C-alpha cells in the first residue's frame, strides 16, 4: 500500500542522537556494560557542545541513570560482602531483590526514555534523572 503524502513525518532536531543515547543506556544495562557507558561518555565530551536540546537532555538522562545503576550495583555488592560474603545463603536473596527491583526498574525507565526519544519528546527519569534546561 503506498504511503500517503500527509503521513510523512519530520524528524525533530536531535531526535536520532537522543535515540542513540537511550539505546546506549539500555546497552550499558543489558548487553555491553562499560563499553556502552564509554560510548555515552565519548558522545557527551566530544559532541555535546553542538547538540540540540532534545539530544542533550536524553544524553544527560542516560549518563545520570548509568551512574546511578553503577552505584546501586556497588551498594548491592557491598551489602553482600557485609552480610557474609558470596558463599552465604543471603547472597542470592540480595541478588534477586536487586535484579527484580533496581535493575528491572532502570531497564523499564530506559525503555520509556527510548520511546520518548523516538517520539521526539524530552524525558526526565524519575529519581535518577537530571532536569532538562
Coordinates of C-alpha atoms in Angstrom, one line a residue:
X1 CA 0.0 0.0 0.0
X2 CA 1.5 3.4 -1.0
X3 CA 2.3 5.9 1.7
X4 CA 0.1 9.0 1.5
X5 CA 1.7 12.4 1.3
X6 CA 0.1 13.6 4.5
X7 CA 1.5 10.8 6.7
X8 CA 5.1 11.9 6.2
X9 CA 6.8 12.5 9.5
X10 CA 9.6 15.1 10.0
X11 CA 12.3 14.4 12.5
X12 CA 12.8 16.7 15.4
X13 CA 16.3 18.2 15.6
X14 CA 18.4 15.9 17.7
X15 CA 16.0 13.0 17.7
X16 CA 18.3 10.5 16.2
X17 CA 21.1 11.4 18.7
X18 CA 18.5 11.2 21.5
X19 CA 17.5 7.7 20.4
X20 CA 21.2 6.7 20.2
X21 CA 21.7 7.9 23.8
X22 CA 18.9 5.8 25.1
X23 CA 20.0 2.8 23.1
X24 CA 23.5 3.1 24.5
X25 CA 22.0 3.4 28.0
X26 CA 20.0 0.2 27.5
X27 CA 23.1 -1.5 26.0
X28 CA 25.0 -0.5 29.1
X29 CA 22.5 -2.2 31.3
X30 CA 21.8 -5.3 29.2
X31 CA 24.4 -6.1 26.6
X32 CA 27.8 -4.4 26.9
X33 CA 28.2 -2.8 30.3
X34 CA 31.2 -0.5 30.4
X35 CA 31.7 -0.4 26.6
X36 CA 28.3 1.3 26.1
X37 CA 29.0 3.6 29.0
X38 CA 32.3 4.6 27.5
X39 CA 30.4 5.4 24.3
X40 CA 27.9 7.6 26.2
X41 CA 30.8 9.5 27.8
X42 CA 32.5 9.9 24.5
X43 CA 29.3 11.3 23.0
X44 CA 29.0 13.7 25.9
X45 CA 32.5 15.0 25.9
X46 CA 33.0 15.2 22.1
X47 CA 29.6 16.1 20.8
X48 CA 27.6 17.8 23.5
X49 CA 28.7 21.4 22.5
X50 CA 26.8 21.3 19.3
X51 CA 23.8 19.0 20.2
X52 CA 20.2 20.2 20.0
X53 CA 18.4 20.4 23.4
X54 CA 16.4 17.2 22.8
X55 CA 19.6 15.1 22.3
X56 CA 21.4 16.7 25.2
X57 CA 18.5 16.1 27.5
X58 CA 18.4 12.4 26.7
X59 CA 22.2 12.1 26.8
X60 CA 22.3 13.7 30.3
X61 CA 19.5 11.4 31.5
X62 CA 21.3 8.3 30.1
X63 CA 24.6 9.2 31.8
X64 CA 22.9 10.1 35.1
X65 CA 20.9 6.9 35.1
X66 CA 24.0 4.9 34.2
X67 CA 25.9 6.4 37.1
X68 CA 23.1 5.5 39.4
X69 CA 22.9 2.0 38.1
X70 CA 26.7 1.6 38.8
X71 CA 26.3 3.0 42.3
X72 CA 23.4 0.7 43.0
X73 CA 25.4 -2.3 41.8
X74 CA 28.3 -1.3 44.1
X75 CA 25.9 -0.9 47.0
X76 CA 24.5 -4.4 46.4
X77 CA 28.0 -5.9 46.3
X78 CA 28.9 -4.1 49.5
X79 CA 25.8 -5.4 51.1
X80 CA 26.6 -9.0 50.0
X81 CA 30.1 -8.7 51.5
X82 CA 28.9 -7.2 54.8
X83 CA 26.3 -9.9 55.2
X84 CA 28.7 -12.8 54.9
X85 CA 30.3 -12.8 51.5
X86 CA 29.4 -14.5 48.3
X87 CA 29.2 -18.0 49.8
X88 CA 26.4 -17.0 52.3
X89 CA 22.8 -18.1 51.5
X90 CA 21.8 -14.4 51.9
X91 CA 23.7 -13.6 48.7
X92 CA 21.0 -15.0 46.4
X93 CA 18.3 -13.1 48.3
X94 CA 20.2 -9.8 47.8
X95 CA 20.9 -10.6 44.1
X96 CA 17.3 -11.5 43.4
X97 CA 16.0 -8.4 45.2
X98 CA 18.4 -6.2 43.4
X99 CA 17.5 -7.6 39.9
X100 CA 13.8 -7.6 40.5
X101 CA 13.6 -4.1 41.9
X102 CA 16.6 -1.9 40.9
X103 CA 17.8 -3.3 37.7
X104 CA 14.4 -4.0 36.1
X105 CA 13.2 -0.5 37.1
X106 CA 16.2 1.1 35.4
X107 CA 15.6 -1.0 32.3
X108 CA 11.9 0.0 32.2
X109 CA 12.9 3.7 32.6
X110 CA 15.3 3.2 29.7
X111 CA 12.6 1.7 27.5
X112 CA 10.3 4.6 28.4
X113 CA 13.1 7.1 27.6
X114 CA 13.7 5.4 24.3
X115 CA 10.0 5.6 23.4
X116 CA 10.0 9.3 24.2
X117 CA 13.2 9.9 22.2
X118 CA 11.6 8.0 19.2
X119 CA 8.6 10.3 19.6
X120 CA 10.9 13.4 19.6
X121 CA 10.0 14.4 23.2
X122 CA 12.1 15.3 26.2
X123 CA 12.0 12.9 29.2
X124 CA 13.4 13.2 32.7
X125 CA 13.9 9.9 34.6
X126 CA 12.2 9.9 37.9
X127 CA 14.6 9.9 40.9
X128 CA 17.7 9.2 38.9
X129 CA 17.4 11.8 36.1
X130 CA 18.7 15.3 35.8
X131 CA 16.5 18.3 35.0
X132 CA 16.5 19.4 31.4
X133 CA 17.0 23.1 30.9

